[in-house]
Tab-separated table of C-alpha atoms and ligand atoms in Angstrom:
chain	number	residue	atom	x	y	z
A	9	MET	CA	0.000	0.000	0.000
A	10	LYS	CA	1.477	3.327	-1.062
A	11	LYS	CA	-1.479	5.649	-1.817
A	12	ILE	CA	-4.593	4.611	0.049
A	13	LEU	CA	-8.210	5.736	-0.317
A	14	ILE	CA	-10.696	4.872	2.450
A	15	THR	CA	-14.470	4.922	1.867
A	16	GLY	CA	-16.858	5.341	4.818
A	17	ALA	CA	-13.960	6.921	6.731
A	18	LEU	CA	-16.181	8.640	9.322
A	19	GLY	CA	-17.570	5.337	10.664
A	20	GLN	CA	-16.531	3.198	13.634
A	21	ILE	CA	-13.591	1.564	11.827
A	22	GLY	CA	-12.724	4.333	9.360
A	23	SER	CA	-12.364	7.050	11.995
A	24	GLU	CA	-9.555	5.041	13.655
A	25	LEU	CA	-8.111	3.305	10.600
A	26	THR	CA	-7.560	6.670	8.875
A	27	VAL	CA	-5.493	7.977	11.795
A	28	HIS	CA	-3.604	4.656	12.110
A	29	LEU	CA	-2.713	4.508	8.403
A	30	ARG	CA	-1.716	8.174	8.300
A	31	LYS	CA	0.803	7.414	11.071
A	32	LEU	CA	2.159	4.344	9.237
A	33	TYR	CA	2.122	5.515	5.605
A	34	GLY	CA	2.266	9.336	5.902
A	35	VAL	CA	-0.547	11.913	6.044
A	36	GLU	CA	-0.051	12.748	2.357
A	37	ASN	CA	-0.601	9.092	1.347
A	38	VAL	CA	-4.020	8.457	2.914
A	39	VAL	CA	-7.183	9.942	1.413
A	40	ALA	CA	-10.207	9.670	3.696
A	41	THR	CA	-13.645	9.935	2.083
A	42	GLY	CA	-17.222	10.205	3.300
A	43	ARG	CA	-20.581	11.751	2.497
A	44	ARG	CA	-20.434	14.700	4.916
A	45	ILE	CA	-18.019	17.219	6.380
A	46	PRO	CA	-18.464	17.169	10.158
A	47	LYS	CA	-16.833	19.947	12.224
A	48	GLY	CA	-13.972	19.009	14.580
A	49	SER	CA	-13.298	15.605	12.989
A	50	SER	CA	-9.599	14.746	12.798
A	51	VAL	CA	-10.362	12.502	9.789
A	52	VAL	CA	-11.494	15.619	7.899
A	53	GLU	CA	-9.201	18.232	9.377
A	54	ASP	CA	-5.835	16.481	9.841
A	55	GLY	CA	-5.253	15.157	6.334
A	56	ILE	CA	-6.701	14.775	2.853
A	57	TYR	CA	-10.491	14.385	2.781
A	58	GLU	CA	-12.845	14.083	-0.200
A	59	LEU	CA	-16.631	13.833	-0.469
A	60	VAL	CA	-17.446	10.419	-1.997
A	61	ASP	CA	-20.812	8.678	-2.080
A	62	VAL	CA	-19.983	5.063	-3.002
A	63	GLU	CA	-23.276	4.696	-4.851
A	64	GLN	CA	-21.809	7.204	-7.363
A	65	ALA	CA	-19.069	5.380	-9.301
A	66	ASN	CA	-17.836	8.640	-10.868
A	67	GLU	CA	-17.123	10.126	-7.411
A	68	ILE	CA	-14.935	7.121	-6.485
A	69	ALA	CA	-13.188	7.197	-9.872
A	70	SER	CA	-12.347	10.892	-9.758
A	71	ALA	CA	-10.909	10.702	-6.212
A	72	VAL	CA	-8.817	7.642	-7.194
A	73	LYS	CA	-7.562	9.381	-10.331
A	74	LYS	CA	-6.900	12.743	-8.651
A	75	HIS	CA	-4.769	11.192	-5.869
A	76	LYS	CA	-3.142	8.388	-7.939
A	77	ILE	CA	-4.503	5.762	-5.539
A	78	ASP	CA	-3.148	2.170	-5.578
A	79	THR	CA	-5.233	0.688	-2.730
A	80	ILE	CA	-8.924	1.190	-1.874
A	81	ILE	CA	-10.074	0.284	1.627
A	82	HIS	CA	-13.812	0.040	1.233
A	83	LEU	CA	-15.694	0.491	4.523
A	84	ALA	CA	-18.888	2.324	3.487
A	85	ALA	CA	-21.822	0.017	4.278
A	86	MET	CA	-25.032	-0.458	6.244
A	87	LEU	CA	-24.773	-2.860	9.207
A	88	SER	CA	-27.068	-5.683	10.319
A	89	ALA	CA	-29.734	-3.945	12.430
A	90	THR	CA	-30.111	-0.871	10.188
A	91	GLY	CA	-30.003	-3.197	7.190
A	92	GLU	CA	-33.052	-5.093	8.467
A	93	LYS	CA	-34.947	-1.793	8.853
A	94	ASP	CA	-34.364	-0.961	5.172
A	95	PRO	CA	-33.204	-4.052	3.248
A	96	VAL	CA	-33.500	-2.390	-0.172
A	97	LYS	CA	-31.218	0.448	0.866
A	98	ALA	CA	-28.834	-2.083	2.469
A	99	TRP	CA	-28.600	-4.005	-0.822
A	100	ASN	CA	-28.063	-0.826	-2.831
A	101	VAL	CA	-25.374	0.632	-0.560
A	102	ASN	CA	-23.546	-2.631	0.196
A	103	MET	CA	-23.656	-4.276	-3.220
A	104	GLY	CA	-23.851	-1.148	-5.405
A	105	GLY	CA	-20.995	0.454	-3.468
A	106	LEU	CA	-18.783	-2.644	-3.641
A	107	PHE	CA	-19.497	-3.170	-7.333
A	108	ASN	CA	-18.531	0.453	-8.071
A	109	VAL	CA	-15.328	0.116	-6.030
A	110	LEU	CA	-14.346	-3.120	-7.810
A	111	GLU	CA	-15.016	-1.624	-11.243
A	112	VAL	CA	-12.874	1.432	-10.444
A	113	ALA	CA	-10.174	-0.887	-9.045
A	114	ARG	CA	-10.245	-2.983	-12.215
A	115	GLU	CA	-9.958	0.045	-14.503
A	116	MET	CA	-7.362	1.891	-12.437
A	117	LYS	CA	-5.384	-1.151	-11.231
A	118	CYS	CA	-5.949	-0.768	-7.479
A	119	ALA	CA	-5.876	-3.381	-4.740
A	120	VAL	CA	-9.045	-3.610	-2.625
A	121	PHE	CA	-9.596	-4.444	1.041
A	122	THR	CA	-13.217	-4.802	2.151
A	123	PRO	CA	-14.480	-6.387	5.363
A	124	SER	CA	-16.975	-9.202	5.464
A	125	SER	CA	-18.458	-10.262	8.797
A	126	ILE	CA	-19.511	-13.141	11.037
A	127	ALA	CA	-22.897	-12.229	9.510
A	128	ALA	CA	-21.831	-14.038	6.329
A	129	PHE	CA	-22.696	-17.271	8.192
A	130	GLY	CA	-26.218	-18.392	9.073
A	131	PRO	CA	-28.206	-20.858	11.162
A	132	ASN	CA	-26.998	-23.915	9.256
A	133	SER	CA	-23.312	-23.040	9.529
A	134	GLN	CA	-21.341	-24.890	12.214
A	135	LYS	CA	-22.168	-22.977	15.431
A	136	VAL	CA	-18.938	-23.366	17.423
A	137	LYS	CA	-15.492	-22.804	15.868
A	138	THR	CA	-17.129	-22.228	12.480
A	139	PRO	CA	-14.538	-23.319	9.889
A	140	GLN	CA	-13.042	-20.985	7.276
A	141	ASP	CA	-14.883	-22.869	4.539
A	142	ASP	CA	-18.386	-23.756	5.690
A	143	ILE	CA	-22.044	-23.491	4.601
A	144	GLN	CA	-22.987	-19.813	4.175
A	145	ARG	CA	-26.768	-19.317	4.101
A	146	PRO	CA	-27.310	-16.134	6.169
A	147	THR	CA	-30.840	-14.982	6.978
A	148	THR	CA	-30.313	-11.190	7.101
A	149	MET	CA	-30.011	-8.799	4.166
A	150	TYR	CA	-26.696	-7.654	5.666
A	151	GLY	CA	-25.447	-11.254	5.639
A	152	VAL	CA	-26.678	-11.785	2.099
A	153	THR	CA	-24.674	-8.733	0.965
A	154	LYS	CA	-21.614	-9.998	2.845
A	155	VAL	CA	-21.610	-13.443	1.180
A	156	SER	CA	-22.371	-11.879	-2.210
A	157	GLY	CA	-19.570	-9.392	-1.614
A	158	GLU	CA	-17.092	-12.174	-0.802
A	159	LEU	CA	-18.046	-13.944	-4.042
A	160	LEU	CA	-17.834	-10.750	-6.085
A	161	CYS	CA	-14.367	-9.992	-4.704
A	162	ASP	CA	-13.231	-13.558	-5.533
A	163	TYR	CA	-14.650	-13.121	-9.037
A	164	TYR	CA	-12.795	-9.839	-9.648
A	165	HIS	CA	-9.581	-11.483	-8.480
A	166	LYS	CA	-9.960	-14.595	-10.611
A	167	ARG	CA	-11.464	-12.987	-13.712
A	168	PHE	CA	-9.657	-9.619	-13.821
A	169	GLY	CA	-6.642	-10.092	-11.523
A	170	VAL	CA	-7.742	-7.415	-9.047
A	171	ASP	CA	-5.836	-7.919	-5.759
A	172	THR	CA	-8.898	-8.279	-3.504
A	173	ARG	CA	-8.467	-9.239	0.173
A	174	GLY	CA	-10.827	-9.290	3.147
A	175	VAL	CA	-11.568	-10.523	6.635
A	176	ARG	CA	-14.754	-11.614	8.381
A	177	TYR	CA	-14.748	-9.252	11.345
A	178	PRO	CA	-16.598	-10.177	14.509
A	179	GLY	CA	-18.260	-7.430	16.606
A	180	LEU	CA	-15.788	-4.583	17.062
A	181	ILE	CA	-15.397	-2.751	20.355
A	182	SER	CA	-13.935	0.751	20.477
A	183	TYR	CA	-14.189	4.091	22.295
A	184	GLU	CA	-13.501	6.622	19.520
A	185	THR	CA	-16.686	6.442	17.387
A	186	LEU	CA	-19.945	4.719	18.330
A	187	PRO	CA	-20.958	1.698	16.224
A	188	GLY	CA	-23.265	2.339	13.299
A	189	GLY	CA	-26.316	0.107	13.910
A	190	GLY	CA	-25.206	-3.485	14.377
A	191	THR	CA	-26.274	-6.431	16.538
A	192	THR	CA	-22.996	-6.525	18.473
A	193	ASP	CA	-23.331	-2.829	19.466
A	194	TYR	CA	-24.456	-3.815	22.981
A	195	ALA	CA	-20.847	-4.745	23.759
A	196	VAL	CA	-19.810	-1.113	23.169
A	197	HIS	CA	-22.831	0.617	24.774
A	198	ILE	CA	-22.351	-1.405	27.977
A	199	TYR	CA	-19.026	0.360	28.737
A	200	TYR	CA	-20.534	3.847	28.293
A	201	GLU	CA	-23.512	3.000	30.530
A	202	ALA	CA	-21.325	1.289	33.141
A	203	LEU	CA	-19.281	4.463	33.549
A	204	LYS	CA	-22.182	6.935	33.285
A	205	ASN	CA	-24.971	5.113	35.196
A	206	LYS	CA	-23.388	1.975	36.694
A	207	LYS	CA	-26.055	-0.182	35.004
A	208	TYR	CA	-26.935	-1.516	31.573
A	209	ASN	CA	-30.125	-2.928	30.069
A	210	SER	CA	-28.988	-5.404	27.405
A	211	PHE	CA	-30.980	-5.921	24.200
A	212	ILE	CA	-29.152	-9.250	23.707
A	213	ALA	CA	-30.137	-12.144	25.980
A	214	GLU	CA	-27.998	-13.879	28.567
A	215	GLY	CA	-26.245	-16.939	27.115
A	216	THR	CA	-25.944	-15.499	23.573
A	217	TYR	CA	-22.353	-15.979	22.474
A	218	MET	CA	-20.797	-13.922	19.663
A	219	ASP	CA	-17.198	-13.341	18.610
A	220	MET	CA	-15.738	-9.912	19.391
A	221	MET	CA	-12.499	-7.955	18.911
A	222	TYR	CA	-10.926	-4.757	20.250
A	223	MET	CA	-10.288	-2.083	17.614
A	224	PRO	CA	-6.433	-2.056	17.785
A	225	ASP	CA	-6.443	-5.719	16.670
A	226	ALA	CA	-8.967	-4.955	13.900
A	227	LEU	CA	-6.706	-2.181	12.539
A	228	GLU	CA	-3.647	-4.416	12.685
A	229	ALA	CA	-5.534	-7.036	10.631
A	230	VAL	CA	-5.925	-4.613	7.703
A	231	VAL	CA	-2.226	-3.770	7.585
A	232	LYS	CA	-1.027	-7.360	8.100
A	233	LEU	CA	-3.316	-8.825	5.451
A	234	MET	CA	-2.693	-6.082	2.870
A	235	GLU	CA	1.079	-6.336	3.374
A	236	ALA	CA	1.061	-10.164	3.297
A	237	ASP	CA	2.944	-12.050	0.592
A	238	PRO	CA	0.203	-12.906	-1.981
A	239	SER	CA	1.857	-16.242	-2.784
A	240	LYS	CA	1.047	-17.375	0.793
A	241	LEU	CA	-2.698	-16.598	0.497
A	242	LYS	CA	-4.780	-19.668	-0.271
A	243	HIS	CA	-7.919	-17.756	0.714
A	244	ARG	CA	-8.657	-14.119	-0.032
A	245	ASN	CA	-12.289	-13.171	0.519
A	246	ALA	CA	-12.655	-13.470	3.327
A	247	PHE	CA	-10.597	-14.752	6.286
A	248	ASN	CA	-12.268	-15.722	9.565
A	249	ILE	CA	-10.627	-13.679	12.322
A	250	THR	CA	-11.520	-13.447	15.988
A	251	ALA	CA	-10.074	-12.422	19.337
A	252	MET	CA	-12.658	-13.589	21.922
A	253	SER	CA	-16.135	-15.105	22.237
A	254	PHE	CA	-18.476	-14.148	25.077
A	255	ALA	CA	-22.111	-13.673	26.099
A	256	PRO	CA	-23.512	-10.503	27.779
A	257	GLU	CA	-23.122	-11.887	31.318
A	258	HIS	CA	-19.379	-12.409	30.776
A	259	ILE	CA	-18.669	-8.807	29.759
A	260	ALA	CA	-20.857	-7.665	32.696
A	261	ALA	CA	-18.815	-9.814	35.115
A	262	GLU	CA	-15.567	-8.383	33.736
A	263	ILE	CA	-16.857	-4.792	34.130
A	264	LYS	CA	-17.931	-5.591	37.722
A	265	LYS	CA	-14.279	-6.295	38.578
A	266	HIS	CA	-13.597	-2.586	37.899
A	267	ILE	CA	-16.997	-1.126	38.920
A	268	PRO	CA	-18.393	-3.382	41.711
A	269	GLU	CA	-21.756	-1.510	41.836
A	270	PHE	CA	-22.421	-2.269	38.138
A	271	GLU	CA	-25.766	-4.013	37.528
A	272	MET	CA	-26.946	-5.754	34.373
A	273	SER	CA	-30.580	-6.197	33.330
A	274	TYR	CA	-32.164	-7.519	30.130
A	275	ASP	CA	-34.823	-6.154	27.779
A	276	VAL	CA	-34.300	-8.358	24.740
A	277	ASP	CA	-34.971	-6.907	21.286
A	278	PRO	CA	-36.482	-9.794	19.265
A	279	VAL	CA	-35.073	-8.576	15.932
A	280	ARG	CA	-31.452	-8.232	17.055
A	281	GLN	CA	-31.709	-11.354	19.227
A	282	ALA	CA	-32.839	-13.407	16.203
A	283	ILE	CA	-29.924	-12.021	14.194
A	284	ALA	CA	-27.455	-12.889	16.974
A	285	GLU	CA	-28.842	-16.417	17.256
A	286	SER	CA	-28.391	-16.952	13.516
A	287	TRP	CA	-24.643	-16.170	13.762
A	288	PRO	CA	-21.797	-18.405	14.968
A	289	ASP	CA	-20.894	-18.558	18.670
A	290	SER	CA	-17.241	-18.527	17.625
A	291	LEU	CA	-15.050	-18.751	14.515
A	292	ASP	CA	-12.041	-20.883	13.694
A	293	ASP	CA	-9.391	-18.380	12.555
A	294	SER	CA	-6.578	-20.861	11.885
A	295	ALA	CA	-6.390	-20.057	8.137
A	296	ALA	CA	-5.638	-16.375	8.921
A	297	ARG	CA	-3.044	-17.432	11.505
A	298	GLU	CA	-1.341	-19.787	9.052
A	299	GLU	CA	-1.537	-17.731	5.854
A	300	TRP	CA	-0.654	-14.217	7.091
A	301	GLY	CA	0.258	-14.446	10.761
A	302	TRP	CA	-2.979	-13.217	12.379
A	303	ASP	CA	-2.300	-12.898	16.117
A	304	PRO	CA	-4.658	-10.683	18.163
A	305	LYS	CA	-3.335	-9.052	21.329
A	306	TYR	CA	-6.456	-8.276	23.387
A	307	ASP	CA	-8.719	-10.649	25.336
A	308	LEU	CA	-11.842	-9.707	27.336
A	309	ALA	CA	-9.872	-8.765	30.473
A	310	SER	CA	-7.236	-6.571	28.799
A	311	MET	CA	-9.810	-4.967	26.478
A	312	THR	CA	-12.134	-4.118	29.390
A	313	ALA	CA	-9.324	-2.535	31.417
A	314	ASP	CA	-8.256	-0.411	28.433
A	315	MET	CA	-11.809	0.513	27.320
A	316	LEU	CA	-12.767	1.710	30.795
A	317	ALA	CA	-9.552	3.709	31.208
A	318	LYS	CA	-9.863	5.372	27.776
A	319	LEU	CA	-13.589	6.071	28.157
A	320	ARG	CA	-13.118	7.540	31.649
A	321	GLU	CA	-10.719	10.019	30.107
A	322	LYS	CA	-12.971	10.750	27.109
A	323	LEU	CA	-16.145	11.193	29.197
A	324	ASN	CA	-14.232	12.979	31.969
A	325	ILE	CA	-15.523	10.568	34.637
A	326	LYS	CA	-13.376	10.118	37.787
B	22	NAD	P1	-20.161	2.329	10.249
B	22	NAD	O1	-21.630	2.215	10.048
B	22	NAD	O2	-19.661	2.827	11.551
B	22	NAD	O3	-19.519	3.229	9.117
B	22	NAD	C1	-19.885	3.140	7.778
B	22	NAD	C2	-19.772	4.505	7.175
B	22	NAD	O4	-20.215	4.420	5.816
B	22	NAD	C3	-20.671	5.547	7.864
B	22	NAD	O5	-19.905	6.706	8.153
B	22	NAD	C4	-21.739	5.854	6.818
B	22	NAD	O6	-22.206	7.177	6.861
B	22	NAD	C5	-20.951	5.588	5.525
B	22	NAD	N1	-21.812	5.349	4.358
B	22	NAD	C6	-23.006	4.733	4.279
B	22	NAD	N2	-23.472	4.783	3.014
B	22	NAD	C7	-22.531	5.435	2.282
B	22	NAD	C8	-22.438	5.814	0.913
B	22	NAD	N3	-23.412	5.548	0.048
B	22	NAD	N4	-21.328	6.460	0.517
B	22	NAD	C9	-20.320	6.748	1.378
B	22	NAD	N5	-20.385	6.463	2.684
B	22	NAD	C10	-21.478	5.807	3.135
B	22	NAD	O7	-19.525	0.905	9.892
B	22	NAD	P2	-18.164	0.276	10.391
B	22	NAD	O8	-18.439	-0.408	11.663
B	22	NAD	O9	-17.067	1.270	10.325
B	22	NAD	O10	-17.988	-0.868	9.307
B	22	NAD	C11	-17.165	-0.749	8.166
B	22	NAD	C12	-17.181	-2.064	7.429
B	22	NAD	O11	-16.790	-3.124	8.323
B	22	NAD	C13	-18.558	-2.476	6.905
B	22	NAD	O12	-18.419	-3.171	5.682
B	22	NAD	C14	-19.061	-3.439	7.952
B	22	NAD	O13	-19.981	-4.360	7.423
B	22	NAD	C15	-17.779	-4.126	8.350
B	22	NAD	N6	-17.852	-4.740	9.663
B	22	NAD	C16	-17.959	-3.983	10.783
B	22	NAD	C17	-18.062	-4.597	12.016
B	22	NAD	C18	-18.177	-3.806	13.288
B	22	NAD	O14	-18.422	-4.396	14.357
B	22	NAD	N7	-17.997	-2.488	13.260
B	22	NAD	C19	-18.058	-5.990	12.103
B	22	NAD	C20	-17.997	-6.739	10.930
B	22	NAD	C21	-17.865	-6.096	9.704
B	23	AKB	C1	-23.128	-5.983	13.204
B	23	AKB	O1	-23.472	-6.332	14.346
B	23	AKB	O2	-23.910	-5.792	12.271
B	23	AKB	C2	-21.645	-5.837	12.939
B	23	AKB	C3	-21.102	-7.112	12.417
B	23	AKB	C4	-20.716	-8.186	13.345
B	23	AKB	O3	-20.990	-7.282	11.222
B	23	AKB	N1	-21.013	-5.399	14.137
């Protein structure tokens, strides 16, 4: 990666990945893009920023051409819960956006990184330690776009030689930008509520396991995979990766070690609960470990300690 363009750069991942890549590759070599220009955003104000709606292929093409981009990191998307509220929009943004990015990449000879998700699996996938190559019959529109996206990226690699690479992220936990409407969002909200109100009402039921990951590991995955020797990659789109698997009561117990008064209650949202139940409890990430050295640093205990410390500072809570 020498000249990188990021779509959806104002989102949960993009807002941190932009800053991370600017540090690694130089401010002048990372072009962040999004659909708005928010005030006070370091993504917009501390480097190159362009307005790009990924549903408009010409907007992607002109930014790529203008900045002589060689790698597109495509993050603009609608997530699982918002996708179920408006499945047509989710299809148009997720598939239309990816198709436009791949076409621009083909014409302008760019590499492409785009994340898939645990949502690419469904109820008839293996539930525990879901293998890299398994049945993929998801039951959400978000999941349908993720499997279709994986296939489309494989197709562009095989048919046109585009260097497409991707990972299946689990739920991501971070303190910089709130998540954008997913099923795993409870595992971020819980830290805010624990610090502000010492209680949390979970919309996901006790006993519901999902894979999760702390943002620093998620950022490292992008760099490691995109810098990996292509001859070592047997898979491309997309690698299972994970850092931990837990249910709501486990994160609550970990928070209680730092905030003993913390109390957890449950008010289960049937839509998001059904989505969670259709996803794996945990993934087998051995292919990523073998093919490009995936090795996450954070577990539930170290992530919780860091999240609470960073959020205390951000929210100015003693
Ligand atoms: P997010 O919702 O926080 O950010 C997505 C950004 O895309 C938002 O800023 C949104 O405004 C923007 N966007 C939407 N439509 C757009 C359009 N037409 N043109 C340009 N921008 C548009 O999402 P995120 O969490 O940063 O996720 C990024 C990618 O990672 C997505 O593909 C998502 O499916 C995937 N992923 C995320 C997670 C997670 O837990 N965050 C887990 C698995 C996979
Ligand atoms: C969501 O919950 O939709 C995302 C994801 C796991 O893809 N966080």
